[in-house]
Tab-separated table of N, CA, C and O in Angstrom:
chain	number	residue	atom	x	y	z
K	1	UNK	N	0.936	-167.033	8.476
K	1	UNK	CA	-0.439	-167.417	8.782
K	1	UNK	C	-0.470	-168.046	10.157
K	1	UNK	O	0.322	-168.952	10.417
K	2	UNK	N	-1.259	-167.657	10.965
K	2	UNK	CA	-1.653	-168.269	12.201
K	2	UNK	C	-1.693	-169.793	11.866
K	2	UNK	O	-0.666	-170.445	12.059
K	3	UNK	N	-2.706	-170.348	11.423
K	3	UNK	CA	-2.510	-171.621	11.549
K	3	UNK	C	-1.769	-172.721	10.376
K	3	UNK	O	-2.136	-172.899	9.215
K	4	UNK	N	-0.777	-173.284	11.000
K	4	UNK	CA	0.725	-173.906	10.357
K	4	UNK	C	0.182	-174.920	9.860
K	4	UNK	O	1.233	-175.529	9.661
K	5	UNK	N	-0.804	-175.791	9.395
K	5	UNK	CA	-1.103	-176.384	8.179
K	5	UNK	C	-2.049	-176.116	7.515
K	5	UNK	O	-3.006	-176.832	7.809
K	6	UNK	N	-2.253	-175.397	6.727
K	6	UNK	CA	-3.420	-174.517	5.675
K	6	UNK	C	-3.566	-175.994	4.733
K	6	UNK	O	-2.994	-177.070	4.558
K	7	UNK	N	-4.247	-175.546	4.473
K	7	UNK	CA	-4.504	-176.800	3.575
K	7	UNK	C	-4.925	-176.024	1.451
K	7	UNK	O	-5.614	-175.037	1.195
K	8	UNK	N	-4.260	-176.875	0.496
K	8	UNK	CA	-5.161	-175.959	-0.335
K	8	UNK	C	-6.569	-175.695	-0.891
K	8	UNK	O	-7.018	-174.894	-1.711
K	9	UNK	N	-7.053	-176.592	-0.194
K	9	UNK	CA	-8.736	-176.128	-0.111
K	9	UNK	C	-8.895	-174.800	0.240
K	9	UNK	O	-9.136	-173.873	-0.533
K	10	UNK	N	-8.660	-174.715	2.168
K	10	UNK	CA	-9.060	-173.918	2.430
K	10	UNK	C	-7.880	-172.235	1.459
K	10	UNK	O	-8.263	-171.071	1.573
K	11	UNK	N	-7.043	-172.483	0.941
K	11	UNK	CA	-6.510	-171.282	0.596
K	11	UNK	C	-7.400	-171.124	-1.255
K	11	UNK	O	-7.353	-170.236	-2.107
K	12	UNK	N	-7.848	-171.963	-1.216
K	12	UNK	CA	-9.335	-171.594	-2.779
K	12	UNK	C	-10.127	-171.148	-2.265
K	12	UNK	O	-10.529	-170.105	-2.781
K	13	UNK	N	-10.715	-171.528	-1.206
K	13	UNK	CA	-11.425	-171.015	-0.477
K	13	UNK	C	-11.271	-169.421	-0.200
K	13	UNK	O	-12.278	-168.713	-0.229
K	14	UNK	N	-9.987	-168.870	0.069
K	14	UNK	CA	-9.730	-167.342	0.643
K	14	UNK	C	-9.767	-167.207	-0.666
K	14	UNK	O	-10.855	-166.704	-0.946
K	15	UNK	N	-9.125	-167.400	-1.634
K	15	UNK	CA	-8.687	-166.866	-2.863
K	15	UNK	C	-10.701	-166.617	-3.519
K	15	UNK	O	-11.007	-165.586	-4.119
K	16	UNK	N	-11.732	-167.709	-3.241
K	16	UNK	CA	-12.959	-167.741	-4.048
K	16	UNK	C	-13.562	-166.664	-3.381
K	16	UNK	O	-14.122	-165.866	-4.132
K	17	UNK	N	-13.622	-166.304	-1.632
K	17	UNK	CA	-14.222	-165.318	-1.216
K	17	UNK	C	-13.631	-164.029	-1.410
K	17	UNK	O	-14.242	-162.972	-1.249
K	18	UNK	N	-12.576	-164.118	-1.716
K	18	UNK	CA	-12.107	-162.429	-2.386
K	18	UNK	C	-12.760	-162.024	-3.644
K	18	UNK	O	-13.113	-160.917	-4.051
K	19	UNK	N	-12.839	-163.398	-4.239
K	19	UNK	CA	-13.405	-163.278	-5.982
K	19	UNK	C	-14.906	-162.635	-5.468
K	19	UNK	O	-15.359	-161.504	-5.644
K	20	UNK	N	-15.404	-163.640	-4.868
K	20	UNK	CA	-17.027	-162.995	-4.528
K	20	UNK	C	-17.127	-161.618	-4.027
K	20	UNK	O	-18.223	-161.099	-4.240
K	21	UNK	N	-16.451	-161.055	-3.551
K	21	UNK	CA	-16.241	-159.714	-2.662
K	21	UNK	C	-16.067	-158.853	-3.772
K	21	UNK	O	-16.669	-157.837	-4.119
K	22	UNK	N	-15.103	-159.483	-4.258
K	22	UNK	CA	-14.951	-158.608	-5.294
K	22	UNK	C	-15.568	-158.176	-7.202
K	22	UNK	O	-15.224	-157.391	-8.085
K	23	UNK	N	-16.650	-159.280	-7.010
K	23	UNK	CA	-17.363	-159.428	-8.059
K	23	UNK	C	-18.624	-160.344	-7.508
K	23	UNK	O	-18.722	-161.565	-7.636
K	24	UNK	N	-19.729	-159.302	-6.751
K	24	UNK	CA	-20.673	-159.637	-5.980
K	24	UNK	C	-21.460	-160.196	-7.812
K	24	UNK	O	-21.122	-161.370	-7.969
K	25	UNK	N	-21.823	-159.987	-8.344
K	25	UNK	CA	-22.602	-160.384	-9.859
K	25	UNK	C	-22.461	-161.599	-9.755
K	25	UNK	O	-23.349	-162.283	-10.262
K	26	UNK	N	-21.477	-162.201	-9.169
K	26	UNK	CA	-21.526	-163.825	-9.472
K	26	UNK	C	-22.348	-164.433	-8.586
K	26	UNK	O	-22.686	-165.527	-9.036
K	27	UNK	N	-22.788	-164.223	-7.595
K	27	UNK	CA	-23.764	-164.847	-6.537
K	27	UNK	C	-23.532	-165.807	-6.134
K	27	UNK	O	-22.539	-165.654	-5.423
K	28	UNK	N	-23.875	-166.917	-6.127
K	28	UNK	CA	-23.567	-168.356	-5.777
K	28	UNK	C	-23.069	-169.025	-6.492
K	28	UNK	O	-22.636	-170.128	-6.158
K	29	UNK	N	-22.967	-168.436	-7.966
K	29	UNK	CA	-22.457	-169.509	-9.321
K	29	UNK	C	-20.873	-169.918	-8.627
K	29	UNK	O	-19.970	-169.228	-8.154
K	30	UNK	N	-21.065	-171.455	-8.846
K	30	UNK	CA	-19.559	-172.088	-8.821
K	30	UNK	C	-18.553	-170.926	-9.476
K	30	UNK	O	-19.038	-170.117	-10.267
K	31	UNK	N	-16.846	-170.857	-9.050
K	31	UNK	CA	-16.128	-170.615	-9.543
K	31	UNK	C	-15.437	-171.871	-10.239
K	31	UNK	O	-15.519	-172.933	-9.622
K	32	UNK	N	-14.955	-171.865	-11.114
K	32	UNK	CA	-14.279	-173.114	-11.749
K	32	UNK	C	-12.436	-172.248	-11.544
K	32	UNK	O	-11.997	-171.133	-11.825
K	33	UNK	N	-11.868	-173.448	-10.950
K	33	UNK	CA	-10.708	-173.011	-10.518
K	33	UNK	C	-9.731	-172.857	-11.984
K	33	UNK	O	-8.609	-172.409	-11.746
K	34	UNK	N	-9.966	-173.119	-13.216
K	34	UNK	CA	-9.633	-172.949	-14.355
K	34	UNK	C	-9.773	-171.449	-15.078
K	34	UNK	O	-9.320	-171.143	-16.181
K	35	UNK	N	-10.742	-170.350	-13.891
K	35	UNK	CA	-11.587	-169.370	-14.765
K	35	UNK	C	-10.053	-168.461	-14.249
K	35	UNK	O	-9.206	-168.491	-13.356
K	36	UNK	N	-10.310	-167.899	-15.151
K	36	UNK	CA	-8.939	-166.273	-15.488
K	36	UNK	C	-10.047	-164.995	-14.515
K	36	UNK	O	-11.261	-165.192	-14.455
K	37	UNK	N	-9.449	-163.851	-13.887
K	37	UNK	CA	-10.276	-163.125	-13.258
K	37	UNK	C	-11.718	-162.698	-14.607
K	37	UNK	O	-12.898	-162.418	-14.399
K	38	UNK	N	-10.952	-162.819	-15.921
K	38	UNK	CA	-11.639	-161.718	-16.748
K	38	UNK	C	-12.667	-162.693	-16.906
K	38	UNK	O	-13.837	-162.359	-17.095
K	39	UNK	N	-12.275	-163.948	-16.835
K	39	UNK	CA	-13.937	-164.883	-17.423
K	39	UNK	C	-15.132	-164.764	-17.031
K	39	UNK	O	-16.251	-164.815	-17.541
K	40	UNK	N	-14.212	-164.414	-14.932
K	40	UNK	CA	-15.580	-164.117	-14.387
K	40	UNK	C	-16.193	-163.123	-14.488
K	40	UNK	O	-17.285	-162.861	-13.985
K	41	UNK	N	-15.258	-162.212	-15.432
K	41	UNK	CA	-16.147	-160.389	-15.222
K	41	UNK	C	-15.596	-159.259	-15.010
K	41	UNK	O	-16.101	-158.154	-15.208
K	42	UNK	N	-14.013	-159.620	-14.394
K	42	UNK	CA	-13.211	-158.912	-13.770
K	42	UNK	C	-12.377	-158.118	-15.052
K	42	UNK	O	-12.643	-157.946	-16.242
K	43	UNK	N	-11.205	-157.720	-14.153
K	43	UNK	CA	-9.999	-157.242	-15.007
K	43	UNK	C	-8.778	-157.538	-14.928
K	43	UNK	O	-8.523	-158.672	-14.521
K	44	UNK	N	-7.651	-156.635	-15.282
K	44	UNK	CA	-6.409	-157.102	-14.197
K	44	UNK	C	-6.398	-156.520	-13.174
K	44	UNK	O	-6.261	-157.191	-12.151
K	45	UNK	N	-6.522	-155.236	-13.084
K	45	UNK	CA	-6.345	-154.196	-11.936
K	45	UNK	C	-7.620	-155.035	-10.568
K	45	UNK	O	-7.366	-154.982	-9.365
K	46	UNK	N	-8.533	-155.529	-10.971
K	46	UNK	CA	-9.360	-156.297	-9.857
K	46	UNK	C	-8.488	-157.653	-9.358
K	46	UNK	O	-8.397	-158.187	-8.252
K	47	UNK	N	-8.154	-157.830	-10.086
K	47	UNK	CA	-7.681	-159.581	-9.998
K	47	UNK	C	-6.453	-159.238	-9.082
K	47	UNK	O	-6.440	-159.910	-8.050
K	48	UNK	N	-5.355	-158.292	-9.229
K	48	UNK	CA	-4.353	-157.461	-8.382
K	48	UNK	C	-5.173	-157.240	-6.987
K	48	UNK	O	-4.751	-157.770	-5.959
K	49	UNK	N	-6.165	-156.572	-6.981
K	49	UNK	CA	-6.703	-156.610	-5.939
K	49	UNK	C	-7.295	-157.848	-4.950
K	49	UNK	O	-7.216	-158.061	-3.740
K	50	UNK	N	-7.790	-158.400	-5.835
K	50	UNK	CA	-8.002	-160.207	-5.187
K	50	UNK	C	-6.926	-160.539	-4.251
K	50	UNK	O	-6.838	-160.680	-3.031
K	51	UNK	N	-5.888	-160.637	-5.580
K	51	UNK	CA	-4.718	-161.231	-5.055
K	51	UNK	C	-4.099	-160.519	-4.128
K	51	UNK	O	-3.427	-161.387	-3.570
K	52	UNK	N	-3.924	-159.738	-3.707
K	52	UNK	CA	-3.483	-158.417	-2.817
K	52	UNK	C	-3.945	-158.684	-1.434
K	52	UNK	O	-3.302	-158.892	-0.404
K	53	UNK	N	-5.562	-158.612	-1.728
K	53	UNK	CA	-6.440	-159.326	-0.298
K	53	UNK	C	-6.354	-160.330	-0.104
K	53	UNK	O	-6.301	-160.449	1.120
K	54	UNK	N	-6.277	-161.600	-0.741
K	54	UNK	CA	-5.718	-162.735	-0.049
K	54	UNK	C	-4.554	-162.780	0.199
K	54	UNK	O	-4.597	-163.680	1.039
K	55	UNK	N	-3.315	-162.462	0.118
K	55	UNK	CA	-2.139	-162.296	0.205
K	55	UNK	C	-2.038	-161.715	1.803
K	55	UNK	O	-1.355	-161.985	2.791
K	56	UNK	N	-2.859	-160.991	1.548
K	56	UNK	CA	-2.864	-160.421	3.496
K	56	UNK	C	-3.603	-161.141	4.302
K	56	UNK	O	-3.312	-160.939	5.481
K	57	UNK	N	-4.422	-161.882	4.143
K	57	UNK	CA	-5.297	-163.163	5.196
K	57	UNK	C	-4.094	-164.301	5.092
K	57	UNK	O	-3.810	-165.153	5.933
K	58	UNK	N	-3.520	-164.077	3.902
K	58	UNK	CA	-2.531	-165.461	4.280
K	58	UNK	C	-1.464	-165.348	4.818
K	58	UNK	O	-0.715	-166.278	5.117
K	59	UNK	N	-1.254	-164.010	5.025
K	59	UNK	CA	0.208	-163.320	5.351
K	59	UNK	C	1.471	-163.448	4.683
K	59	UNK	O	2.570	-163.690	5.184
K	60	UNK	N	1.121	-163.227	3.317
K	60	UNK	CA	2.108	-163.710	2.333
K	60	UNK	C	2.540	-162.411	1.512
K	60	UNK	O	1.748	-161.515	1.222
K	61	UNK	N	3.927	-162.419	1.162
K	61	UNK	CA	4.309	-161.380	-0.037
K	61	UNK	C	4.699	-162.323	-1.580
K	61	UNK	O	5.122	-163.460	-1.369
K	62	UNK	N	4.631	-162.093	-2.375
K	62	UNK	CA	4.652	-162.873	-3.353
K	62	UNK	C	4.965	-161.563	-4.659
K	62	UNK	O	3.980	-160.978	-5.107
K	63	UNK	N	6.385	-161.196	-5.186
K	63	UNK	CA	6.394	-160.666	-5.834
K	63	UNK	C	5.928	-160.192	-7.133
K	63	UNK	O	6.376	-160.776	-8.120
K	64	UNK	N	5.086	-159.210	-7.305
K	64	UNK	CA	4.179	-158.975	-8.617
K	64	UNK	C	4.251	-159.480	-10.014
K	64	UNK	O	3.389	-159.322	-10.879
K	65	UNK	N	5.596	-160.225	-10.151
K	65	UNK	CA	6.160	-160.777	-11.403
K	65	UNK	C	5.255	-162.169	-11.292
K	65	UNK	O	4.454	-162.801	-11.981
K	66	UNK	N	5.843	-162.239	-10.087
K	66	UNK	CA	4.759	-164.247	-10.305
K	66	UNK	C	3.792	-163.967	-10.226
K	66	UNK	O	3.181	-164.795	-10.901
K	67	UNK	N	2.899	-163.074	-9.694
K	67	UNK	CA	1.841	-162.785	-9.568
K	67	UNK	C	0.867	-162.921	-11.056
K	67	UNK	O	-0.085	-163.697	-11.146
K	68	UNK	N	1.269	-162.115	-12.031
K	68	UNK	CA	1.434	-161.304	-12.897
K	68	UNK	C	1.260	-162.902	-13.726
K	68	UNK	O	0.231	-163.144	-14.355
K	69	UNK	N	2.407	-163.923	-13.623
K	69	UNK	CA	2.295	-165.454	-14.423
K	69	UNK	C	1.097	-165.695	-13.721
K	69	UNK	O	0.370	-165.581	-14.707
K	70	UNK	N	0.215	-165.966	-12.690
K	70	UNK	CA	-0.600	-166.702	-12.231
K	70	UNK	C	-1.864	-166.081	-12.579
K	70	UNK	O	-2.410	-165.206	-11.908
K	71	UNK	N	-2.597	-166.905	-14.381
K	71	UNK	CA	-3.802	-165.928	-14.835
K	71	UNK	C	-4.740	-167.016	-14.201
K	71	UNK	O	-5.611	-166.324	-13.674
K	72	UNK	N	-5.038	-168.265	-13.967
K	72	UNK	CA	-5.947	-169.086	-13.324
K	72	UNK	C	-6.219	-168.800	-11.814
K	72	UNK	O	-5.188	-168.554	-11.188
K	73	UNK	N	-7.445	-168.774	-11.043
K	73	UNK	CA	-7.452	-169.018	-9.903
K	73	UNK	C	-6.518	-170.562	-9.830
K	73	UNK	O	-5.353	-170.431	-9.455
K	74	UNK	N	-6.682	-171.054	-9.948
K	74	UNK	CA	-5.477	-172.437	-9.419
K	74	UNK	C	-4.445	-172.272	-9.762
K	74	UNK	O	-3.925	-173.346	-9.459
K	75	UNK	N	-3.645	-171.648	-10.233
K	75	UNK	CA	-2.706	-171.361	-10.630
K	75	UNK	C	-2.137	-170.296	-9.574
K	75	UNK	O	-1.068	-170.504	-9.000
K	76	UNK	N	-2.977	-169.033	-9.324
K	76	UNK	CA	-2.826	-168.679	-7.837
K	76	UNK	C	-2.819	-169.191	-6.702
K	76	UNK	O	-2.087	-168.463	-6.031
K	77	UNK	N	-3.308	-170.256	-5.890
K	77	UNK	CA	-3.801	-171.088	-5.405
K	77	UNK	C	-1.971	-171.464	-5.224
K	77	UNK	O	-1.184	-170.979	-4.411
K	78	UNK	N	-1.735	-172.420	-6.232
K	78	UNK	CA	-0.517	-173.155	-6.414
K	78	UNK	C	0.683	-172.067	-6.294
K	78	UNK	O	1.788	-172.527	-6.005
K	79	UNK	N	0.599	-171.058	-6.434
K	79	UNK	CA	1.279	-169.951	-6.357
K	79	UNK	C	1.716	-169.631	-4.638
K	79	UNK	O	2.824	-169.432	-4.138
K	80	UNK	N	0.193	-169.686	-3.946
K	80	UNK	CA	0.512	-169.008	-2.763
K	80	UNK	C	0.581	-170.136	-2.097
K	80	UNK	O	0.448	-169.844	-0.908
K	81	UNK	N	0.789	-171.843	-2.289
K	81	UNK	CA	0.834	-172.907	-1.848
K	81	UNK	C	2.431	-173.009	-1.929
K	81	UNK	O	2.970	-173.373	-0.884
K	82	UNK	N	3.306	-172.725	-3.077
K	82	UNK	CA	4.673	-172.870	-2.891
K	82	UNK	C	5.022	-171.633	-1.660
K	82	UNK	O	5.641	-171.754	-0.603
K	83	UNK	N	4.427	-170.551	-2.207
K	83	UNK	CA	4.829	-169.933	-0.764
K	83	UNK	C	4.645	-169.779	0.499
K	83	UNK	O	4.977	-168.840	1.222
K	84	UNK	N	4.150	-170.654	0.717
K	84	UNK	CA	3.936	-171.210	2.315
K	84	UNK	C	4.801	-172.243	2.632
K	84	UNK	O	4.900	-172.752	3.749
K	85	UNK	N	5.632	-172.650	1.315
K	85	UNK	CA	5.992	-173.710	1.797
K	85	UNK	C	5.572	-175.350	1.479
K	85	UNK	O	6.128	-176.357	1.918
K	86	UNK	N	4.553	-175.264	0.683
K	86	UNK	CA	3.802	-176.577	0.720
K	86	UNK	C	3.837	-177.192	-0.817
K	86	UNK	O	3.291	-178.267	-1.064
């Protein structure tokens, strides 16, 4: 990632605007960082995709196995936070 202290706000942040992108139906409704992709509407094969697209704004590889453990947005979040390093 270009800039060397991300913070994990802003990486909920990448992780919430992929969710929205990718499940425009939600509109403005809060995400609750507790929700699983499917709560909001999604699937797995979307949620792969989420994670896929943020993974490339963050410039991160993160093998599909952990991926795969991480069913919470925060749990992703915390996921792509150890792999940065933080």
């Amino acid at each position: 990632m270009s800039e060397p202290f991300i913070r994990e706000a802003q990486v909920q942040e990448i992780v919430f605007t992929h969710i929205r992108r990718a499940l425009p139906a939600l509109g403005t409704r809060p995400i609750s960082p507790e929700a699983t992709i499917e709560q909001l509407g999604g699937h797995s094969l979307l949620g792969a995709e989420i994670a896929n697209a943020a993974m490339q704004e963050l410039r991160l590889n993160v093998p599909a196995r952990e991926l795969a453990a991480a069913r919470t947005t925060s749990q992703l979040v915390d996921l792509f936070m150890r792999h940065m390093g933080r």
